[in-house]
mmCIF file of C-alpha atoms and ligand atoms in Angstrom:
data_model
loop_
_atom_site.group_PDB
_atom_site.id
_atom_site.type_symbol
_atom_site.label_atom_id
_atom_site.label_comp_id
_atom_site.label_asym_id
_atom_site.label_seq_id
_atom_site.Cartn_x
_atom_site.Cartn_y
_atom_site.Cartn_z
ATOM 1 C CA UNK M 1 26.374 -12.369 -4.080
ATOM 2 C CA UNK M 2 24.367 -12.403 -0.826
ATOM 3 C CA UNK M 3 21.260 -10.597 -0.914
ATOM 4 C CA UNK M 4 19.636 -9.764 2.194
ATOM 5 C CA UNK M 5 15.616 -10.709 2.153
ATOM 6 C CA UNK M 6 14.907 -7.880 4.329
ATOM 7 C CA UNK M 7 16.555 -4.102 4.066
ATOM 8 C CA UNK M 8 15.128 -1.443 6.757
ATOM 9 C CA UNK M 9 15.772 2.143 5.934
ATOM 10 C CA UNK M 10 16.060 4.522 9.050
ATOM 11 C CA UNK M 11 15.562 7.926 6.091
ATOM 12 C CA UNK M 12 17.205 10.527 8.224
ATOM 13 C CA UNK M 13 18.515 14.223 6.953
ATOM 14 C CA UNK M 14 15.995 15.244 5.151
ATOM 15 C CA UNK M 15 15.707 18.567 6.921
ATOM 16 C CA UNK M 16 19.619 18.833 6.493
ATOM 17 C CA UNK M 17 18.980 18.187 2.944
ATOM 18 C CA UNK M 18 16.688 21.426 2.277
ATOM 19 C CA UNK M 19 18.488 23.510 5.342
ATOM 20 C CA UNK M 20 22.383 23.332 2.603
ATOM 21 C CA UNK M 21 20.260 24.569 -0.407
ATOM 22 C CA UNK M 22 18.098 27.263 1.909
ATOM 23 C CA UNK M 23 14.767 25.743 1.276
ATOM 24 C CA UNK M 24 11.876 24.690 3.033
ATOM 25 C CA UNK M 25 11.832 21.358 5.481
ATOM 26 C CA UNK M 26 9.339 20.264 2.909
ATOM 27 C CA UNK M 27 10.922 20.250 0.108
ATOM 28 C CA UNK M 28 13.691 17.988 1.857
ATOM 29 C CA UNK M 29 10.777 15.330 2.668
ATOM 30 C CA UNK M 30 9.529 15.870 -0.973
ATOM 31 C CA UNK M 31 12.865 15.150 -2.420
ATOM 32 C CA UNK M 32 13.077 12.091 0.262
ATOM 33 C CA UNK M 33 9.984 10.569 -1.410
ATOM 34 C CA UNK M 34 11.743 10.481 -4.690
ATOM 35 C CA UNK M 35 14.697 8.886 -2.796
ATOM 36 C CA UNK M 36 12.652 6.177 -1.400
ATOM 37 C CA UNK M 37 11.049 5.733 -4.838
ATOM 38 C CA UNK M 38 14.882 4.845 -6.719
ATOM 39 C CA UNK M 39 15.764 2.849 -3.169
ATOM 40 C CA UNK M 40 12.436 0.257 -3.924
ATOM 41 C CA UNK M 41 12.786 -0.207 -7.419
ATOM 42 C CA UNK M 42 16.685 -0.903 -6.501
ATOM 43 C CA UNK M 43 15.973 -3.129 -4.288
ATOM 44 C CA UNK M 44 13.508 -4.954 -6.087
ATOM 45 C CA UNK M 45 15.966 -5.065 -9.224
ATOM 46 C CA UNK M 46 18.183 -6.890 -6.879
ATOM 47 C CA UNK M 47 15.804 -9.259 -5.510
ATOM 48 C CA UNK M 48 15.263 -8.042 -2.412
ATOM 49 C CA UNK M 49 11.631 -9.322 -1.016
ATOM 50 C CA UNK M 50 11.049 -6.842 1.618
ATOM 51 C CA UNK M 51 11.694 -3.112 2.081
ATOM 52 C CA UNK M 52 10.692 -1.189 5.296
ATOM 53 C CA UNK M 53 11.160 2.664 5.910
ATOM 54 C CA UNK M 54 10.639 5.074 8.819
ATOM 55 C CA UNK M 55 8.300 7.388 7.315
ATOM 56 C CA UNK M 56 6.772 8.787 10.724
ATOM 57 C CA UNK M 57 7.766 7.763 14.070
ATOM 58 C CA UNK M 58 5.253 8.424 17.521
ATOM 59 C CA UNK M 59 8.180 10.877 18.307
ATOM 60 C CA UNK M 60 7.713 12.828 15.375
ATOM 61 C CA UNK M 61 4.066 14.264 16.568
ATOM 62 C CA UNK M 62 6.218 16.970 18.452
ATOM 63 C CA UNK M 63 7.170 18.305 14.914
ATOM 64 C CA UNK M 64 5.620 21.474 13.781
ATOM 65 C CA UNK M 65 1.479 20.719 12.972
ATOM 66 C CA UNK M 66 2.793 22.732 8.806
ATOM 67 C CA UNK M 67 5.457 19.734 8.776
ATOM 68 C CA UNK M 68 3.246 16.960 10.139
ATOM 69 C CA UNK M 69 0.550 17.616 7.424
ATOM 70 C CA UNK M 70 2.784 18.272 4.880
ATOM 71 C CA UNK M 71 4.429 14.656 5.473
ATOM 72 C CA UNK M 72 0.604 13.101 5.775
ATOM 73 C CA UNK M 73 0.092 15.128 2.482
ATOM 74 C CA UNK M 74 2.660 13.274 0.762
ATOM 75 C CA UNK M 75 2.451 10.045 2.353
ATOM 76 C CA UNK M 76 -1.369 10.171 1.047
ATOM 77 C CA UNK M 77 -0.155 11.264 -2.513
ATOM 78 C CA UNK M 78 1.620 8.278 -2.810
ATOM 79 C CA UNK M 79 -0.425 5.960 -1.637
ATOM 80 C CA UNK M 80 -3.405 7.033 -3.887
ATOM 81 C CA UNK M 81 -0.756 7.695 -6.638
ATOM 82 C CA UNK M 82 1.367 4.807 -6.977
ATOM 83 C CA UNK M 83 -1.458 2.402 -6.269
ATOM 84 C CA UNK M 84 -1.844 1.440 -10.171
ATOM 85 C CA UNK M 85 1.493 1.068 -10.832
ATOM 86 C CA UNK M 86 2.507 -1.273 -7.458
ATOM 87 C CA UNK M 87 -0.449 -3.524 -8.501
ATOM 88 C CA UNK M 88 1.063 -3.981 -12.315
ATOM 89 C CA UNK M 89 4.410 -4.475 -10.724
ATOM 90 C CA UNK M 90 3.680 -7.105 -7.801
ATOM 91 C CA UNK M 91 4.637 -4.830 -4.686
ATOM 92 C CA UNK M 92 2.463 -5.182 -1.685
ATOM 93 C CA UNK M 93 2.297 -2.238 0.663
ATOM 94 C CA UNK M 94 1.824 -3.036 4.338
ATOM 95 C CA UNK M 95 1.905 -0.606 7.292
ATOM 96 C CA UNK M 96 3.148 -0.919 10.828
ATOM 97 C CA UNK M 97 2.397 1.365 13.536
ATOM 98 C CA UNK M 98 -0.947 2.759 15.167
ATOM 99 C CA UNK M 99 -2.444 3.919 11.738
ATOM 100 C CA UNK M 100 -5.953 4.862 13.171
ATOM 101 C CA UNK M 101 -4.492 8.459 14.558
ATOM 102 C CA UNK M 102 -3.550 9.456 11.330
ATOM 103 C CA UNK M 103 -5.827 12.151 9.201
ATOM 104 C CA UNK M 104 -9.110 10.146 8.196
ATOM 105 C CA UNK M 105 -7.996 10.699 4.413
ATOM 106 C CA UNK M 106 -4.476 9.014 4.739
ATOM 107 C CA UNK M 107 -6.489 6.084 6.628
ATOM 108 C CA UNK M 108 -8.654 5.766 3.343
ATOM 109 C CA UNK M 109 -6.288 5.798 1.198
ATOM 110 C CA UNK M 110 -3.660 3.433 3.120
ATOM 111 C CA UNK M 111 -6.678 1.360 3.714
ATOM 112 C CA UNK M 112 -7.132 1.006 -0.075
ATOM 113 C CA UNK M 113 -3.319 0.266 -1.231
ATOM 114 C CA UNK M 114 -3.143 -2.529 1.414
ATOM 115 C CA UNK M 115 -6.327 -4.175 -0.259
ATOM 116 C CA UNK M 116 -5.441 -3.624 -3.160
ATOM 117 C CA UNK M 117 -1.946 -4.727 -3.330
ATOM 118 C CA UNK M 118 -2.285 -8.226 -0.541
ATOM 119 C CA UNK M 119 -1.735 -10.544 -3.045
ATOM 120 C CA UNK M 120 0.823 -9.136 -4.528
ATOM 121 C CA UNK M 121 4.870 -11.004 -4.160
ATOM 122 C CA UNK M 122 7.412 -9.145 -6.117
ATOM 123 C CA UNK M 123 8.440 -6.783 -2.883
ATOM 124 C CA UNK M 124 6.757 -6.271 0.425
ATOM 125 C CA UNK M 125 7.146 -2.567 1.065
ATOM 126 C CA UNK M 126 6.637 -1.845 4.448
ATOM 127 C CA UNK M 127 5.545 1.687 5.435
ATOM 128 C CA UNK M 128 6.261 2.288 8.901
ATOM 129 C CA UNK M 129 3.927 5.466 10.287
ATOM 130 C CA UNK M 130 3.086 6.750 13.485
ATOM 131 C CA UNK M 131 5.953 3.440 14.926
ATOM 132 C CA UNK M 132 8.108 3.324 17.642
ATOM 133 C CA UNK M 133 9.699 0.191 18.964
ATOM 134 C CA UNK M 134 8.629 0.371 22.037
ATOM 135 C CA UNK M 135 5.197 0.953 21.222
ATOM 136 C CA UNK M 136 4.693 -2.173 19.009
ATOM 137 C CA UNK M 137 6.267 -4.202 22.102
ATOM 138 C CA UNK M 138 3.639 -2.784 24.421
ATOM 139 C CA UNK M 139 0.705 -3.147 22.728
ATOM 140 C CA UNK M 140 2.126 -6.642 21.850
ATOM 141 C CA UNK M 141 2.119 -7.376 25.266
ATOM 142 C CA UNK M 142 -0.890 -5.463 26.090
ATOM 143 C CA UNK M 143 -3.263 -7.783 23.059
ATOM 144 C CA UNK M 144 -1.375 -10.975 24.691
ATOM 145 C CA UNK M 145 -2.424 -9.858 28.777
ATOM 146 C CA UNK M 146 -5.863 -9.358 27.592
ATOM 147 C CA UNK M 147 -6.232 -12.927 25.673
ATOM 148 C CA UNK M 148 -5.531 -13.942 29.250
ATOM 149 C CA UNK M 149 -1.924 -15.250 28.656
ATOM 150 C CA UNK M 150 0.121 -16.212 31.911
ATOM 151 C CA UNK M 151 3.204 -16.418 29.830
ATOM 152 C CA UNK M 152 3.979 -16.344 26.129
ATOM 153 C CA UNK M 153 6.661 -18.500 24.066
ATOM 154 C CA UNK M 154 8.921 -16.352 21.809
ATOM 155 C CA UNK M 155 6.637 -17.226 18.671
ATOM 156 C CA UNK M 156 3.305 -16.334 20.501
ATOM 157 C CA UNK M 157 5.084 -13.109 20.896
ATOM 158 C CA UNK M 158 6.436 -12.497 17.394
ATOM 159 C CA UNK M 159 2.613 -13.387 16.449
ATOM 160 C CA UNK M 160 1.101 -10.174 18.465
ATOM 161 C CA UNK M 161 3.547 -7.576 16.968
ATOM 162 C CA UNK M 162 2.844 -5.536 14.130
ATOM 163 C CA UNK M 163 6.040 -7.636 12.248
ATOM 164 C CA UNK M 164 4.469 -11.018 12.562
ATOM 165 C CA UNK M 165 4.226 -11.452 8.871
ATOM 166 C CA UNK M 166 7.435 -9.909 7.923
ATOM 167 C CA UNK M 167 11.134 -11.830 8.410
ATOM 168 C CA UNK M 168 13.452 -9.852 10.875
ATOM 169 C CA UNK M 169 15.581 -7.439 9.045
ATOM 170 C CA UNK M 170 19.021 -8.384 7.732
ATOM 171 C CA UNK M 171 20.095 -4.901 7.202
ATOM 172 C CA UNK M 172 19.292 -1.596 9.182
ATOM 173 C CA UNK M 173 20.677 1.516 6.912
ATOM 174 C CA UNK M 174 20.408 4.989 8.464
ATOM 175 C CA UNK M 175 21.213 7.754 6.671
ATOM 176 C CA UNK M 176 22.925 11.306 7.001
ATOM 177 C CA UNK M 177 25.708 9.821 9.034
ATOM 178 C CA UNK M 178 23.807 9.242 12.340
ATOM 179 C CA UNK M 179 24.373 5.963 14.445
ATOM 180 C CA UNK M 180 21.377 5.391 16.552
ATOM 181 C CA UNK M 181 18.299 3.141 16.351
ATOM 182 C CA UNK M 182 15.749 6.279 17.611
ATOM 183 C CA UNK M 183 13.519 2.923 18.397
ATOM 184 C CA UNK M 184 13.032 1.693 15.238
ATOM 185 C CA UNK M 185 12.294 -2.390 15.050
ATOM 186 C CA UNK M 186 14.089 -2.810 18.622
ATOM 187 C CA UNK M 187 12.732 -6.195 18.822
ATOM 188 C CA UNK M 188 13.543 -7.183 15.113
ATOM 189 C CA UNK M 189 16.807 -6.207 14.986
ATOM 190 C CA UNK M 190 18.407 -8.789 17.247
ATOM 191 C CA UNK M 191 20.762 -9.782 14.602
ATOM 192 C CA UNK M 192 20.177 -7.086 12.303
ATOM 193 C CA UNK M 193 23.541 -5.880 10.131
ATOM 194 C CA UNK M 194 23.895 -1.994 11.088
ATOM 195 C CA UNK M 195 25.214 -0.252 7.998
ATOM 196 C CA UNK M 196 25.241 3.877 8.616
ATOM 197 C CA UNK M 197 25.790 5.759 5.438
ATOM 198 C CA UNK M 198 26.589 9.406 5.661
ATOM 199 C CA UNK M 199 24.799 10.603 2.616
ATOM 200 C CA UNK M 200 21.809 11.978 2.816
ATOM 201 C CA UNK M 201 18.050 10.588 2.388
ATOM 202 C CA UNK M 202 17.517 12.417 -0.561
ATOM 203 C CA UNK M 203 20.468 12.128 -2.364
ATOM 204 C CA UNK M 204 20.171 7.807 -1.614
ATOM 205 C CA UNK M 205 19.435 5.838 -5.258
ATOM 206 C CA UNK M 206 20.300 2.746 -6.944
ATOM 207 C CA UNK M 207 23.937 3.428 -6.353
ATOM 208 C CA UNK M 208 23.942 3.728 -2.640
ATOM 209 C CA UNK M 209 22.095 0.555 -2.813
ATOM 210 C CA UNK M 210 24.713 -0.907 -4.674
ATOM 211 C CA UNK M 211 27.443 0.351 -1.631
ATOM 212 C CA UNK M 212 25.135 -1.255 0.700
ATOM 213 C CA UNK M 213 24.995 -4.690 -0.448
ATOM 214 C CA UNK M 214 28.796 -4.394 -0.853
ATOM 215 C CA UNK M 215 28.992 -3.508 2.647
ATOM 216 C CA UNK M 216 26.833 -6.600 3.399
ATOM 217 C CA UNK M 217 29.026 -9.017 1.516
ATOM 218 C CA UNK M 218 32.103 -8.641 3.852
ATOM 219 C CA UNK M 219 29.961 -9.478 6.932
ATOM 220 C CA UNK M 220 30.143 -12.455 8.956
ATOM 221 C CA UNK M 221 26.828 -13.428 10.049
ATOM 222 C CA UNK M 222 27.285 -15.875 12.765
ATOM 223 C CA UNK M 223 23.710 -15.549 14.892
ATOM 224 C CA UNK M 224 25.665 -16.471 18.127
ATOM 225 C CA UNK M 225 27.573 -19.715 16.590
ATOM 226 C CA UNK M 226 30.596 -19.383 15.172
ATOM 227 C CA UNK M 227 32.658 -18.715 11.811
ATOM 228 C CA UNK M 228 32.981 -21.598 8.944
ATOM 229 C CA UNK M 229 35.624 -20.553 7.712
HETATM 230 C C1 FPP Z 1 13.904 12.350 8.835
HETATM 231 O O1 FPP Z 1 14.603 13.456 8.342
HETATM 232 C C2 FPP Z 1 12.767 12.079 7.979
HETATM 233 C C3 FPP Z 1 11.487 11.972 8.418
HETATM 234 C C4 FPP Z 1 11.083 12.112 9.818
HETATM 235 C C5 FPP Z 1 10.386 11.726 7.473
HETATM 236 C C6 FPP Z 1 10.694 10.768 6.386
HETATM 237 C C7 FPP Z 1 9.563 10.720 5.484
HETATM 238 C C8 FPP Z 1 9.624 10.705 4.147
HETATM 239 C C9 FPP Z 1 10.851 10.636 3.334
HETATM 240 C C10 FPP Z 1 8.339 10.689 3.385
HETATM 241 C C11 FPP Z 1 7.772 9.305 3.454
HETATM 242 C C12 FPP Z 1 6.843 9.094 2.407
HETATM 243 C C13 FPP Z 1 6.331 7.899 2.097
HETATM 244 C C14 FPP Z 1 5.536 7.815 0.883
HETATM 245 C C15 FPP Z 1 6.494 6.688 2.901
HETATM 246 P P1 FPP Z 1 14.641 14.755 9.221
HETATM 247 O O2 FPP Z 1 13.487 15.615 8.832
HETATM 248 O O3 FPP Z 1 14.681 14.413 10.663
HETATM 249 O O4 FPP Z 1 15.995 15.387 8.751
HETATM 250 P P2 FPP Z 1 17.028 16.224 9.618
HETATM 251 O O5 FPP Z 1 17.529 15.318 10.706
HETATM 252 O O6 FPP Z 1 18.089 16.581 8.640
HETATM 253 O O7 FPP Z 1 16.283 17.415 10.137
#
């Protein structure tokens, strides 16, 4: 069986989610955090070394302020809550994205998991917050201008964006049935698989991980040369 180093997680639908069962937005994001939760340890059951999610993208600022802090909320629950257990178990938690607008006590306590867990090598779980794409490209370009660069080579590049430690992703996986990128890793996903899965965020566990490394067996990755076989 192949297994992909890298899975990125576009988690989309958790408003859909809570909107079927007539509860709050909320509770769809709080049910999406126990999604992500199954989705890591399956992934790191089948050897995967790296797992990125979009957690909070710069678009998402134009979401109601009672939604936007009730994500932060969450996303600083977990960080303060799960940092004993992802040090016992080897994950390292790293972010990408322009951290330093989020609320100070988020900061602190991302600031603390990504200390605490660096050494750490059983998974790289990569927490993508207040990303976009385009963003990480510009202020890639932006750090490079002001070093004084001319011109860049493709690896001085990769070395400025917020990716430059992580390996490209193999696999993109969106949920809830949507087929867009919404700028998510635009320059790491040059020869990304695209798998879109029409369940939705919350409802993704182990078995949906299983249906996406199925998926992933029956593609051809060529990068641009062509088949073996
Ligand atoms: C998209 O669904 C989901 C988000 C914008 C937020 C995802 C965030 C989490 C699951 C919490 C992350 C927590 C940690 C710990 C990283 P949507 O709200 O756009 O759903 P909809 O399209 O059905 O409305």
């Amino acid at each position: 069986m192949k297994i992909p180093n890298h899975i990125a997680f576009i988690m989309d639908g958790n408003g859909r989610w809570a909107k079927k069962r007539g509860l709050p937005r909320t509770v769809g994001h709080k049910k999406g955090v126990e999604a992500l939760e199954k989705v890591v340890n399956a992934c790191i059951d089948k050897g995967v070394k790296v797992v990125s999610v979009y957690a909070f993208s710069t678009e998402n600022w134009n979401r109601p302020k009672l939604e936007i802090d009730a994500l932060f909320g969450m996303i600083t629950e977990f960080t303060r809550t799960k940092l004993k257990d992802y040090t016992v178990r080897g994950i390292k938690v790293v972010f990408m994205g322009d951290t330093t607008k989020l609320p100070q006590e988020c900061q602190n306590s991302i600031k603390t998991i990504i200390e605490k867990t660096k050494n750490n090598n059983t998974l790289t779980f990569n927490i993508c917050l207040n990303y976009s794409g385009r963003q990480e490209i510009l202020y890639a370009v932006n750090n490079l201008l002001s070093s004084g660069k001319q011109s860049v080579t493709e690896q001085e590049l990769k070395q400025a964006m917020f990716s430059k430690d992580l390996p490209d992703p193999d696999i993109i996986v969106r949920s809830s049935g949507e087929m867009r990128l919404s700028n998510f890793m635009l320059y790491e996903c040059a020869y990304s698989e695209f798998i879109f899965v029409d369940d939705l965020w919350p409802d993704f566990d182990s078995k949906t991980v299983d249906k996406i490394l199925d998926i992933y067996q029956n593609r051809d990755r060529r990068f641009g040369a062509i088949s073996e076989d």
